[in-house]
mmCIF file of C-alpha atoms in Angstrom:
data_model
loop_
_atom_site.group_PDB
_atom_site.id
_atom_site.type_symbol
_atom_site.label_atom_id
_atom_site.label_comp_id
_atom_site.label_asym_id
_atom_site.label_seq_id
_atom_site.Cartn_x
_atom_site.Cartn_y
_atom_site.Cartn_z
ATOM 1 C CA MET A 1 3.775 30.351 10.470
ATOM 2 C CA SER A 2 7.219 29.688 12.060
ATOM 3 C CA ARG A 3 7.604 28.731 15.636
ATOM 4 C CA THR A 4 11.029 29.226 16.327
ATOM 5 C CA ASP A 5 10.598 28.777 19.996
ATOM 6 C CA ASN A 6 10.111 24.771 19.321
ATOM 7 C CA VAL A 7 13.262 22.431 19.377
ATOM 8 C CA LEU A 8 13.451 19.762 16.782
ATOM 9 C CA HIS A 9 14.140 16.468 18.701
ATOM 10 C CA LEU A 10 16.008 13.665 16.563
ATOM 11 C CA SER A 11 16.365 10.275 17.465
ATOM 12 C CA GLU A 12 19.792 8.469 17.541
ATOM 13 C CA GLU A 13 19.255 7.162 13.987
ATOM 14 C CA GLU A 14 18.276 10.545 12.621
ATOM 15 C CA LYS A 15 21.374 12.050 14.293
ATOM 16 C CA ALA A 16 23.706 9.699 12.741
ATOM 17 C CA MET A 17 22.304 10.269 9.277
ATOM 18 C CA LEU A 18 22.651 13.908 9.869
ATOM 19 C CA ALA A 19 26.094 13.701 10.694
ATOM 20 C CA GLY A 20 26.987 12.052 7.636
ATOM 21 C CA GLU A 21 27.457 8.479 9.254
ATOM 22 C CA THR A 22 25.564 6.493 6.323
ATOM 23 C CA GLY A 23 27.118 8.960 3.524
ATOM 24 C CA PRO A 24 26.824 12.203 2.216
ATOM 25 C CA GLY A 25 23.847 11.802 -0.026
ATOM 26 C CA VAL A 26 21.791 10.771 3.338
ATOM 27 C CA ALA A 27 23.455 13.774 5.228
ATOM 28 C CA LYS A 28 22.243 16.354 2.596
ATOM 29 C CA ALA A 29 18.739 14.943 2.541
ATOM 30 C CA MET A 30 18.493 14.934 6.333
ATOM 31 C CA GLU A 31 19.823 18.636 6.238
ATOM 32 C CA ILE A 32 16.727 19.665 4.052
ATOM 33 C CA VAL A 33 14.443 17.969 6.106
ATOM 34 C CA VAL A 34 15.661 19.173 9.269
ATOM 35 C CA ALA A 35 15.883 22.624 7.869
ATOM 36 C CA LEU A 36 12.258 22.754 7.146
ATOM 37 C CA GLY A 37 11.345 21.206 10.262
ATOM 38 C CA GLN A 38 13.442 24.139 12.218
ATOM 39 C CA ILE A 39 11.540 26.759 9.917
ATOM 40 C CA TYR A 40 7.917 25.530 10.692
ATOM 41 C CA GLY A 41 8.595 24.663 14.277
ATOM 42 C CA ALA A 42 8.412 20.992 14.361
ATOM 43 C CA THR A 43 9.378 19.247 17.596
ATOM 44 C CA GLU A 44 9.907 16.011 15.907
ATOM 45 C CA LEU A 45 9.959 13.989 12.341
ATOM 46 C CA THR A 46 7.811 11.224 11.312
ATOM 47 C CA SER A 47 8.105 8.236 8.979
ATOM 48 C CA VAL A 48 6.432 8.272 5.716
ATOM 49 C CA THR A 49 5.091 5.326 4.020
ATOM 50 C CA SER A 50 5.209 6.764 0.464
ATOM 51 C CA VAL A 51 6.970 9.716 -1.702
ATOM 52 C CA GLN A 52 5.846 11.245 -4.986
ATOM 53 C CA VAL A 53 8.490 13.473 -6.511
ATOM 54 C CA SER A 54 8.080 16.613 -8.783
ATOM 55 C CA GLY A 55 10.432 18.295 -11.040
ATOM 56 C CA VAL A 56 10.688 15.470 -13.618
ATOM 57 C CA SER A 57 10.246 17.383 -16.883
ATOM 58 C CA TYR A 58 13.595 18.490 -18.462
ATOM 59 C CA LYS A 59 11.447 21.733 -19.315
ATOM 60 C CA ASN A 60 11.202 22.833 -15.776
ATOM 61 C CA LEU A 61 14.604 21.117 -14.434
ATOM 62 C CA GLY A 62 17.064 22.236 -17.196
ATOM 63 C CA ASP A 63 20.708 21.268 -17.109
ATOM 64 C CA ALA A 64 21.261 22.816 -13.483
ATOM 65 C CA GLY A 65 18.530 20.649 -12.054
ATOM 66 C CA LEU A 66 19.745 17.535 -14.067
ATOM 67 C CA ALA A 67 23.197 18.216 -12.495
ATOM 68 C CA PHE A 68 21.923 18.405 -8.900
ATOM 69 C CA LEU A 69 20.128 15.045 -9.370
ATOM 70 C CA GLU A 70 23.117 13.266 -10.813
ATOM 71 C CA GLU A 71 25.234 14.883 -8.029
ATOM 72 C CA TRP A 72 22.813 13.397 -5.466
ATOM 73 C CA ALA A 73 22.807 10.106 -6.982
ATOM 74 C CA ALA A 74 26.837 9.984 -7.321
ATOM 75 C CA GLN A 75 26.846 10.556 -3.441
ATOM 76 C CA GLY A 76 25.206 7.261 -2.796
ATOM 77 C CA ALA A 77 21.777 8.119 -1.950
ATOM 78 C CA ILE A 78 19.018 5.852 -2.118
ATOM 79 C CA VAL A 79 15.398 6.085 -1.585
ATOM 80 C CA ARG A 80 14.215 4.059 1.596
ATOM 81 C CA VAL A 81 10.512 4.134 0.828
ATOM 82 C CA PRO A 82 8.156 3.598 -2.206
ATOM 83 C CA THR A 83 8.722 6.559 -4.429
ATOM 84 C CA THR A 84 7.073 7.707 -7.914
ATOM 85 C CA LEU A 85 7.693 10.458 -10.024
ATOM 86 C CA ASN A 86 5.465 13.416 -11.755
ATOM 87 C CA PRO A 87 4.859 13.401 -15.324
ATOM 88 C CA ALA A 88 8.075 13.854 -17.497
ATOM 89 C CA GLY A 89 8.170 16.230 -20.368
ATOM 90 C CA MET A 90 7.280 13.557 -22.908
ATOM 91 C CA ASP A 91 5.878 9.972 -23.542
ATOM 92 C CA LEU A 92 8.998 7.899 -22.741
ATOM 93 C CA SER A 93 8.516 5.167 -25.210
ATOM 94 C CA GLY A 94 6.416 7.151 -28.027
ATOM 95 C CA TRP A 95 7.730 10.704 -28.034
ATOM 96 C CA ARG A 96 9.498 10.118 -31.566
ATOM 97 C CA GLU A 97 5.968 9.275 -33.182
ATOM 98 C CA LEU A 98 4.314 12.045 -31.232
ATOM 99 C CA GLY A 99 6.969 14.545 -32.615
ATOM 100 C CA PHE A 100 9.069 15.493 -29.813
ATOM 101 C CA SER A 101 12.654 16.695 -30.697
ATOM 102 C CA GLU A 102 15.880 14.186 -30.340
ATOM 103 C CA ALA A 103 17.818 16.930 -28.370
ATOM 104 C CA PHE A 104 14.963 17.292 -25.852
ATOM 105 C CA ALA A 105 14.388 13.346 -25.430
ATOM 106 C CA ARG A 106 18.168 12.725 -24.918
ATOM 107 C CA ARG A 107 18.047 15.371 -21.782
ATOM 108 C CA GLN A 108 14.750 14.072 -20.686
ATOM 109 C CA GLN A 109 16.204 10.458 -20.665
ATOM 110 C CA ALA A 110 19.003 11.691 -18.763
ATOM 111 C CA VAL A 111 16.792 13.178 -15.762
ATOM 112 C CA ILE A 112 14.789 9.692 -15.894
ATOM 113 C CA ALA A 113 18.247 7.819 -15.594
ATOM 114 C CA ALA A 114 19.375 10.065 -12.695
ATOM 115 C CA TYR A 115 15.859 9.448 -10.724
ATOM 116 C CA GLY A 116 16.723 5.426 -11.494
ATOM 117 C CA ALA A 117 19.898 5.598 -9.908
ATOM 118 C CA LEU A 118 18.497 6.947 -6.833
ATOM 119 C CA GLY A 119 16.371 3.939 -6.689
ATOM 120 C CA ILE A 120 12.918 5.629 -7.943
ATOM 121 C CA THR A 121 10.307 3.496 -9.333
ATOM 122 C CA LEU A 122 9.971 5.345 -12.798
ATOM 123 C CA THR A 123 6.349 5.792 -12.768
ATOM 124 C CA CYS A 124 5.720 9.124 -14.116
ATOM 125 C CA THR A 125 2.142 10.268 -13.306
ATOM 126 C CA CYS A 126 0.248 12.779 -11.378
ATOM 127 C CA THR A 127 -2.404 10.141 -10.258
ATOM 128 C CA PRO A 128 0.028 7.693 -8.317
ATOM 129 C CA TYR A 129 -3.092 6.421 -6.541
ATOM 130 C CA LEU A 130 -4.390 5.023 -9.932
ATOM 131 C CA VAL A 131 -1.453 2.726 -10.564
ATOM 132 C CA GLY A 132 -0.762 1.261 -6.984
ATOM 133 C CA ASN A 133 0.583 3.653 -4.741
ATOM 134 C CA VAL A 134 -2.735 4.088 -2.616
ATOM 135 C CA PRO A 135 -2.020 5.646 0.962
ATOM 136 C CA LYS A 136 -4.422 4.493 3.764
ATOM 137 C CA LEU A 137 -6.283 6.780 6.089
ATOM 138 C CA GLY A 138 -4.076 8.682 8.476
ATOM 139 C CA GLN A 139 -0.730 7.583 7.029
ATOM 140 C CA HIS A 140 2.020 10.077 6.669
ATOM 141 C CA ILE A 141 3.323 10.470 3.268
ATOM 142 C CA ALA A 142 5.328 13.047 1.554
ATOM 143 C CA TRP A 143 3.913 13.973 -1.993
ATOM 144 C CA ALA A 144 4.694 17.172 -4.148
ATOM 145 C CA GLU A 145 2.338 17.211 -7.107
ATOM 146 C CA SER A 146 -0.320 19.682 -5.944
ATOM 147 C CA SER A 147 -3.387 17.654 -7.165
ATOM 148 C CA ALA A 148 -1.892 14.258 -6.022
ATOM 149 C CA VAL A 149 -1.436 16.136 -2.410
ATOM 150 C CA SER A 150 -5.120 17.382 -2.559
ATOM 151 C CA TYR A 151 -6.344 13.910 -3.353
ATOM 152 C CA ALA A 152 -4.122 12.007 -0.900
ATOM 153 C CA ASN A 153 -5.246 14.391 2.026
ATOM 154 C CA SER A 154 -8.836 14.884 1.043
ATOM 155 C CA VAL A 155 -9.989 11.798 -0.797
ATOM 156 C CA LEU A 156 -7.706 9.101 1.135
ATOM 157 C CA GLY A 157 -7.145 10.561 4.319
ATOM 158 C CA ALA A 158 -3.484 10.443 4.214
ATOM 159 C CA ARG A 159 -1.348 13.005 5.433
ATOM 160 C CA THR A 160 1.092 15.487 3.620
ATOM 161 C CA ASN A 161 1.818 18.722 2.848
ATOM 162 C CA ARG A 162 2.373 20.535 -0.380
ATOM 163 C CA GLU A 163 6.131 19.223 -0.615
ATOM 164 C CA GLY A 164 8.749 20.953 -3.097
ATOM 165 C CA GLY A 165 10.345 18.624 -5.302
ATOM 166 C CA PRO A 166 14.007 18.591 -3.451
ATOM 167 C CA SER A 167 11.829 18.313 0.034
ATOM 168 C CA ALA A 168 9.880 15.229 -1.185
ATOM 169 C CA LEU A 169 13.175 13.601 -2.593
ATOM 170 C CA ALA A 170 14.861 13.966 0.890
ATOM 171 C CA ALA A 171 12.092 12.777 2.460
ATOM 172 C CA ALA A 172 12.282 9.575 0.276
ATOM 173 C CA ILE A 173 16.039 9.178 1.030
ATOM 174 C CA VAL A 174 15.689 9.328 4.796
ATOM 175 C CA GLY A 175 12.203 7.931 4.929
ATOM 176 C CA ARG A 176 11.179 10.957 7.075
ATOM 177 C CA ILE A 177 9.479 14.170 7.069
ATOM 178 C CA ALA A 178 9.005 16.818 9.727
ATOM 179 C CA SER A 179 5.721 16.904 11.612
ATOM 180 C CA TYR A 180 3.849 20.336 10.923
ATOM 181 C CA GLY A 181 1.146 21.357 8.916
ATOM 182 C CA LEU A 182 -1.377 18.978 7.780
ATOM 183 C CA HIS A 183 0.503 16.289 9.356
ATOM 184 C CA LEU A 184 -0.970 17.357 12.698
ATOM 185 C CA GLU A 185 -4.768 16.899 13.630
ATOM 186 C CA GLU A 186 -5.241 20.358 14.796
ATOM 187 C CA ASN A 187 -4.576 21.647 11.292
ATOM 188 C CA ARG A 188 -6.993 19.689 9.346
ATOM 189 C CA GLN A 189 -10.030 21.177 10.517
ATOM 190 C CA ALA A 190 -12.080 23.360 7.882
ATOM 191 C CA THR A 191 -11.959 27.177 8.360
ATOM 192 C CA ILE A 192 -14.168 27.998 5.662
ATOM 193 C CA VAL A 193 -17.503 26.216 4.245
ATOM 194 C CA ILE A 194 -18.482 26.629 0.811
ATOM 195 C CA ASP A 195 -22.435 26.044 0.477
ATOM 196 C CA VAL A 196 -22.816 24.995 -3.554
ATOM 197 C CA ARG A 197 -26.421 26.102 -4.325
ATOM 198 C CA CYS A 198 -25.881 25.913 -8.101
ATOM 199 C CA PRO A 199 -26.359 22.652 -10.412
ATOM 200 C CA ILE A 200 -23.111 20.641 -11.400
ATOM 201 C CA ARG A 201 -23.837 18.624 -14.600
ATOM 202 C CA SER A 202 -20.231 17.967 -15.780
ATOM 203 C CA GLU A 203 -16.246 17.744 -15.074
ATOM 204 C CA ALA A 204 -16.104 21.031 -16.334
ATOM 205 C CA ASP A 205 -18.486 22.548 -14.125
ATOM 206 C CA LEU A 206 -16.491 21.050 -11.016
ATOM 207 C CA GLY A 207 -13.263 22.563 -12.706
ATOM 208 C CA ALA A 208 -14.865 25.695 -12.748
ATOM 209 C CA LEU A 209 -15.966 25.642 -8.949
ATOM 210 C CA GLY A 210 -12.675 24.392 -8.103
ATOM 211 C CA TYR A 211 -11.154 27.205 -9.704
ATOM 212 C CA MET A 212 -13.343 29.701 -8.091
ATOM 213 C CA VAL A 213 -13.033 28.148 -4.624
ATOM 214 C CA GLY A 214 -9.031 28.246 -5.054
ATOM 215 C CA ARG A 215 -9.387 31.941 -5.580
ATOM 216 C CA MET A 216 -11.536 32.565 -2.768
ATOM 217 C CA VAL A 217 -9.998 30.130 -0.002
ATOM 218 C CA ALA A 218 -6.005 30.437 -1.065
ATOM 219 C CA ASN A 219 -4.433 28.097 1.282
ATOM 220 C CA ARG A 220 -7.138 27.532 3.921
ATOM 221 C CA VAL A 221 -9.045 24.176 4.309
ATOM 222 C CA PRO A 222 -12.532 24.334 2.784
ATOM 223 C CA TYR A 223 -15.547 22.042 3.567
ATOM 224 C CA LEU A 224 -17.807 21.847 0.657
ATOM 225 C CA ARG A 225 -21.532 21.187 0.822
ATOM 226 C CA PHE A 226 -23.295 20.015 -2.463
ATOM 227 C CA HIS A 227 -26.950 20.496 -2.877
ATOM 228 C CA ASP A 228 -27.684 18.321 -5.746
ATOM 229 C CA ALA A 229 -24.564 16.455 -6.288
ATOM 230 C CA ARG A 230 -22.425 13.635 -4.793
ATOM 231 C CA PRO A 231 -18.970 13.822 -6.668
ATOM 232 C CA GLY A 232 -17.272 10.363 -7.348
ATOM 233 C CA TYR A 233 -13.612 9.548 -7.348
ATOM 234 C CA ASP A 234 -13.076 11.093 -10.797
ATOM 235 C CA ALA A 235 -15.090 14.275 -9.998
ATOM 236 C CA LEU A 236 -13.026 14.730 -6.741
ATOM 237 C CA LYS A 237 -9.846 14.393 -8.729
ATOM 238 C CA THR A 238 -10.957 17.331 -10.861
ATOM 239 C CA LEU A 239 -12.262 19.618 -8.091
ATOM 240 C CA GLY A 240 -9.280 19.205 -6.142
ATOM 241 C CA ALA A 241 -6.636 19.799 -8.940
ATOM 242 C CA ALA A 242 -8.542 22.999 -9.934
ATOM 243 C CA MET A 243 -8.602 24.062 -6.225
ATOM 244 C CA ALA A 244 -4.848 23.481 -5.979
ATOM 245 C CA ALA A 245 -4.103 25.137 -9.046
ATOM 246 C CA SER A 246 -6.014 28.824 -8.595
ATOM 247 C CA GLY A 247 -5.447 28.807 -5.005
ATOM 248 C CA ALA A 248 -2.896 26.572 -2.644
ATOM 249 C CA VAL A 249 -5.581 24.187 -1.362
ATOM 250 C CA ALA A 250 -3.975 21.067 -0.145
ATOM 251 C CA LEU A 251 -6.781 19.462 1.767
ATOM 252 C CA TYR A 252 -10.501 19.803 1.724
ATOM 253 C CA HIS A 253 -13.613 18.233 2.631
ATOM 254 C CA VAL A 254 -16.852 17.168 1.180
ATOM 255 C CA GLU A 255 -19.943 16.672 3.245
ATOM 256 C CA GLY A 256 -21.205 13.046 3.781
ATOM 257 C CA VAL A 257 -18.429 12.192 1.057
ATOM 258 C CA THR A 258 -14.511 12.148 2.030
ATOM 259 C CA PRO A 259 -13.327 10.111 4.702
ATOM 260 C CA GLU A 260 -12.669 12.615 7.558
ATOM 261 C CA ALA A 261 -15.891 14.664 6.967
ATOM 262 C CA ARG A 262 -17.907 11.379 7.394
ATOM 263 C CA ALA A 263 -16.142 10.360 10.587
ATOM 264 C CA GLY A 264 -16.813 13.613 12.728
ATOM 265 C CA ASN A 265 -16.944 17.556 12.805
ATOM 266 C CA MET A 266 -14.343 18.729 10.425
ATOM 267 C CA ILE A 267 -15.540 22.323 10.715
ATOM 268 C CA ARG A 268 -13.765 24.764 12.921
ATOM 269 C CA HIS A 269 -15.835 27.060 15.179
ATOM 270 C CA GLY A 270 -16.785 30.195 13.727
ATOM 271 C CA ALA A 271 -15.593 28.962 10.179
ATOM 272 C CA GLU A 272 -16.789 31.639 7.439
ATOM 273 C CA VAL A 273 -19.612 30.617 5.008
ATOM 274 C CA ILE A 274 -19.772 31.505 1.332
ATOM 275 C CA ALA A 275 -22.653 30.542 -1.065
ATOM 276 C CA VAL A 276 -21.810 29.669 -4.713
ATOM 277 C CA ASP A 277 -24.672 30.295 -6.779
ATOM 278 C CA SER A 278 -23.435 30.743 -10.168
ATOM 279 C CA LEU A 279 -20.409 29.139 -11.926
ATOM 280 C CA LEU A 280 -20.123 31.900 -14.571
ATOM 281 C CA PRO A 281 -17.095 33.627 -13.119
ATOM 282 C CA GLY A 282 -15.305 30.496 -13.418
ATOM 283 C CA TYR A 283 -16.030 29.674 -17.081
ATOM 284 C CA GLU A 284 -15.369 33.480 -17.817
ATOM 285 C CA ALA A 285 -11.854 33.193 -16.175
ATOM 286 C CA LEU A 286 -11.015 29.928 -17.954
ATOM 287 C CA ASP A 287 -12.618 30.139 -21.424
ATOM 288 C CA GLY A 288 -11.224 32.054 -24.125
ATOM 289 C CA ASP A 289 -12.925 33.589 -27.209
ATOM 290 C CA MET A 290 -11.407 31.755 -30.497
ATOM 291 C CA ASP A 291 -12.797 29.312 -32.545
ATOM 292 C CA GLN A 292 -10.126 27.157 -34.325
ATOM 293 C CA ILE A 293 -9.144 24.203 -32.162
ATOM 294 C CA ASP A 294 -5.717 22.754 -32.998
ATOM 295 C CA ILE A 295 -5.417 20.148 -30.351
ATOM 296 C CA VAL A 296 -7.758 18.727 -27.501
ATOM 297 C CA SER A 297 -5.934 17.774 -24.320
ATOM 298 C CA LEU A 298 -7.749 15.452 -21.790
ATOM 299 C CA GLY A 299 -6.500 13.832 -18.825
ATOM 300 C CA CYS A 300 -5.242 16.581 -16.447
ATOM 301 C CA PRO A 301 -4.855 15.145 -13.913
ATOM 302 C CA HIS A 302 -4.111 12.123 -15.672
ATOM 303 C CA ALA A 303 -7.032 10.013 -16.892
ATOM 304 C CA SER A 304 -8.527 7.033 -14.998
ATOM 305 C CA LEU A 305 -9.359 3.660 -17.101
ATOM 306 C CA GLU A 306 -12.988 4.840 -16.533
ATOM 307 C CA GLU A 307 -12.412 8.192 -18.086
ATOM 308 C CA LEU A 308 -10.680 6.440 -21.091
ATOM 309 C CA ARG A 309 -13.749 4.412 -21.558
ATOM 310 C CA THR A 310 -15.884 7.278 -21.357
ATOM 311 C CA VAL A 311 -13.827 8.763 -24.029
ATOM 312 C CA GLY A 312 -13.569 5.635 -26.254
ATOM 313 C CA GLU A 313 -17.381 5.431 -26.464
ATOM 314 C CA ALA A 314 -18.252 8.897 -27.112
ATOM 315 C CA ILE A 315 -15.810 9.204 -30.033
ATOM 316 C CA ASP A 316 -16.283 5.682 -31.332
ATOM 317 C CA GLY A 317 -16.903 5.559 -35.132
ATOM 318 C CA ARG A 318 -15.666 9.187 -35.619
ATOM 319 C CA ARG A 319 -12.569 10.868 -36.985
ATOM 320 C CA VAL A 320 -10.599 13.777 -35.480
ATOM 321 C CA LYS A 321 -9.828 16.852 -37.421
ATOM 322 C CA ALA A 322 -7.613 18.451 -34.643
ATOM 323 C CA ALA A 323 -4.935 16.406 -32.733
ATOM 324 C CA LEU A 324 -6.429 14.754 -29.794
ATOM 325 C CA TRP A 325 -4.065 13.902 -26.819
ATOM 326 C CA ILE A 326 -5.593 12.129 -23.666
ATOM 327 C CA THR A 327 -2.820 11.983 -20.939
ATOM 328 C CA THR A 328 -2.569 8.918 -18.493
ATOM 329 C CA ALA A 329 -0.112 6.920 -16.433
ATOM 330 C CA ARG A 330 1.714 4.199 -18.241
ATOM 331 C CA GLY A 331 0.168 1.678 -16.147
ATOM 332 C CA THR A 332 -3.279 2.742 -17.228
ATOM 333 C CA ARG A 333 -2.295 3.208 -21.037
ATOM 334 C CA ASP A 334 -1.473 -0.782 -20.679
ATOM 335 C CA ALA A 335 -4.548 -1.374 -19.341
ATOM 336 C CA ALA A 336 -6.565 0.400 -21.816
ATOM 337 C CA GLU A 337 -4.677 -1.389 -24.576
ATOM 338 C CA ALA A 338 -5.503 -4.754 -23.096
ATOM 339 C CA GLU A 339 -9.336 -4.168 -23.209
ATOM 340 C CA GLY A 340 -9.034 -2.744 -26.970
ATOM 341 C CA LEU A 341 -9.484 1.052 -25.830
ATOM 342 C CA LEU A 342 -6.074 1.923 -27.137
ATOM 343 C CA ALA A 343 -7.043 0.669 -30.630
ATOM 344 C CA ARG A 344 -10.478 2.101 -30.441
ATOM 345 C CA ILE A 345 -9.239 5.657 -29.698
ATOM 346 C CA GLU A 346 -6.520 5.491 -32.189
ATOM 347 C CA ALA A 347 -8.843 4.377 -34.871
ATOM 348 C CA THR A 348 -10.253 7.830 -34.568
ATOM 349 C CA GLY A 349 -6.818 9.462 -34.916
ATOM 350 C CA GLY A 350 -6.759 10.196 -31.287
ATOM 351 C CA ARG A 351 -3.532 9.363 -29.124
ATOM 352 C CA ILE A 352 -3.469 8.022 -25.498
ATOM 353 C CA VAL A 353 -0.356 9.753 -24.284
ATOM 354 C CA ALA A 354 1.627 8.269 -21.193
ATOM 355 C CA ASP A 355 4.178 9.432 -18.821
ATOM 356 C CA THR A 356 3.595 13.431 -19.638
ATOM 357 C CA CYS A 357 1.291 16.135 -19.591
ATOM 358 C CA MET A 358 1.002 19.308 -21.805
ATOM 359 C CA VAL A 359 1.422 21.470 -18.898
ATOM 360 C CA VAL A 360 5.077 20.270 -18.518
ATOM 361 C CA ALA A 361 5.854 19.302 -22.168
ATOM 362 C CA PRO A 362 7.612 21.552 -24.596
ATOM 363 C CA MET A 363 5.106 22.301 -26.610
ATOM 364 C CA ALA A 364 6.806 25.414 -28.186
ATOM 365 C CA GLU A 365 8.550 22.504 -30.406
ATOM 366 C CA PHE A 366 4.945 21.681 -31.775
ATOM 367 C CA ALA A 367 2.862 23.913 -34.055
ATOM 368 C CA TYR A 368 -0.271 24.038 -32.035
ATOM 369 C CA ARG A 369 -1.365 27.229 -30.988
ATOM 370 C CA THR A 370 -4.857 26.845 -29.538
ATOM 371 C CA MET A 371 -6.248 24.096 -27.181
ATOM 372 C CA ALA A 372 -9.486 22.827 -26.002
ATOM 373 C CA THR A 373 -9.528 20.986 -22.725
ATOM 374 C CA ASN A 374 -12.221 19.994 -19.990
ATOM 375 C CA SER A 375 -9.586 20.380 -17.270
ATOM 376 C CA ALA A 376 -9.750 23.505 -15.236
ATOM 377 C CA LYS A 377 -6.244 22.778 -14.012
ATOM 378 C CA MET A 378 -4.671 22.776 -17.592
ATOM 379 C CA ALA A 379 -7.013 25.837 -18.803
ATOM 380 C CA PHE A 380 -5.090 27.792 -15.746
ATOM 381 C CA TYR A 381 -1.759 26.934 -16.649
ATOM 382 C CA THR A 382 -1.462 26.321 -20.191
ATOM 383 C CA PRO A 383 -1.388 30.129 -21.334
ATOM 384 C CA SER A 384 1.377 30.887 -19.087
ATOM 385 C CA HIS A 385 3.276 27.564 -19.271
ATOM 386 C CA SER A 386 2.746 26.322 -22.988
ATOM 387 C CA GLY A 387 1.982 29.534 -24.665
ATOM 388 C CA LEU A 388 -1.337 27.957 -26.017
ATOM 389 C CA ALA A 389 -4.909 29.908 -26.132
ATOM 390 C CA VAL A 390 -7.527 28.016 -24.579
ATOM 391 C CA ARG A 391 -11.141 26.887 -24.812
ATOM 392 C CA PHE A 392 -12.787 25.267 -21.514
ATOM 393 C CA GLY A 393 -15.738 23.290 -21.364
ATOM 394 C CA PRO A 394 -17.257 19.774 -20.765
ATOM 395 C CA LEU A 395 -15.936 16.614 -22.452
ATOM 396 C CA GLU A 396 -18.846 16.663 -25.009
ATOM 397 C CA GLN A 397 -17.811 20.102 -26.208
ATOM 398 C CA CYS A 398 -14.228 19.260 -26.166
ATOM 399 C CA LEU A 399 -14.739 16.222 -28.546
ATOM 400 C CA GLU A 400 -16.769 17.587 -30.836
ATOM 401 C CA ALA A 401 -14.216 20.403 -31.290
ATOM 402 C CA ALA A 402 -11.778 17.403 -31.958
ATOM 403 C CA VAL A 403 -14.030 16.146 -34.749
ATOM 404 C CA THR A 404 -14.466 19.486 -36.399
ATOM 405 C CA GLY A 405 -11.446 21.497 -35.416
ATOM 406 C CA ILE A 406 -13.768 24.296 -34.370
ATOM 407 C CA TRP A 407 -15.208 25.125 -30.882
ATOM 408 C CA PRO A 408 -18.973 24.571 -30.652
ATOM 409 C CA SER A 409 -20.790 27.967 -30.118
ATOM 410 C CA ARG A 410 -22.880 26.658 -27.380
ATOM 411 C CA ARG A 411 -21.631 24.845 -24.069
ATOM 412 C CA ALA A 412 -22.771 21.329 -23.903
ATOM 413 C CA GLY A 413 -24.372 19.754 -20.797
#
């Protein structure tokens, strides 16, 4: 809620940036940061240690977005803090072999060049914390990708609101963000408790749960209690991504697991308690009813090296009939290549695809019409963003669909 009675105080350096003394590009960035601070009733700006920018795929930006970035770069703006990018619309190295069009590739490369001119590290991933951008507990950051925001706030204990692409980029250029929302201690307590009573047996179960919780809590801060599970880092990545997709959850706590939940009482007095006894509503909402599978998509959010190892072991020695894309960060793909995982997976006909995600890729350029995935986020967004029908289930079921081209009749796990 806006608190327009508060006055935003700027330091002398911040006033100089706003006045254009360090160039028009910096002034434009400071105008955005200040405007957001005034809208949300902030009284000061706070320094950020890192930024992650969304709005990278040409599919979403179009020519207008590209022109906006090129103009900002032409004004001399340069980022002041370590900054990475969200996934692009294609694999920046292997786009031709994967079947992306030359026309799309040219425009996507222009977008990447514009970001490079702004001084941004051209790492295109929704999991920057897996490739070196790991903020510490209590640090203030400005991240834009919804699943990365959730992970940074919840699992790492850093502090960020769910920024838009322009506001994150502005924060990177001035090195500051308005101090409101989840940057403030009083807004980080949970206002609703989710009592998870049903068994959790797979990453898809966590995704179904996350979908259900996101629908229930919208943008509130949930506190989850598990009776028979203790989710690890990859599991929490899956859970948070689903809650951020179906709702707008930017911070959650897991009892005994996440750092702020371990450190103290993070439940606000009088918080509502909701019990979850079945995951069936989540599966019914995310899973379609077709049998034929054209492509299997894994790695949304981007797969970790451990997840790639799991896939490599599970599919070793088999051949896929449907296309199999496992999306990941470029650095993770390089690590997989170094230990032989890339060759192992490609021997099956599968591909480890870097830099992109099927949610932001121009899937209309391909002949695929049906997809299987173990990602609730992917299952949620794909029908509207990519026009594909989706089957949703655990990894074992998805890999079986990749090998046979047919969705197994019974849910694995």
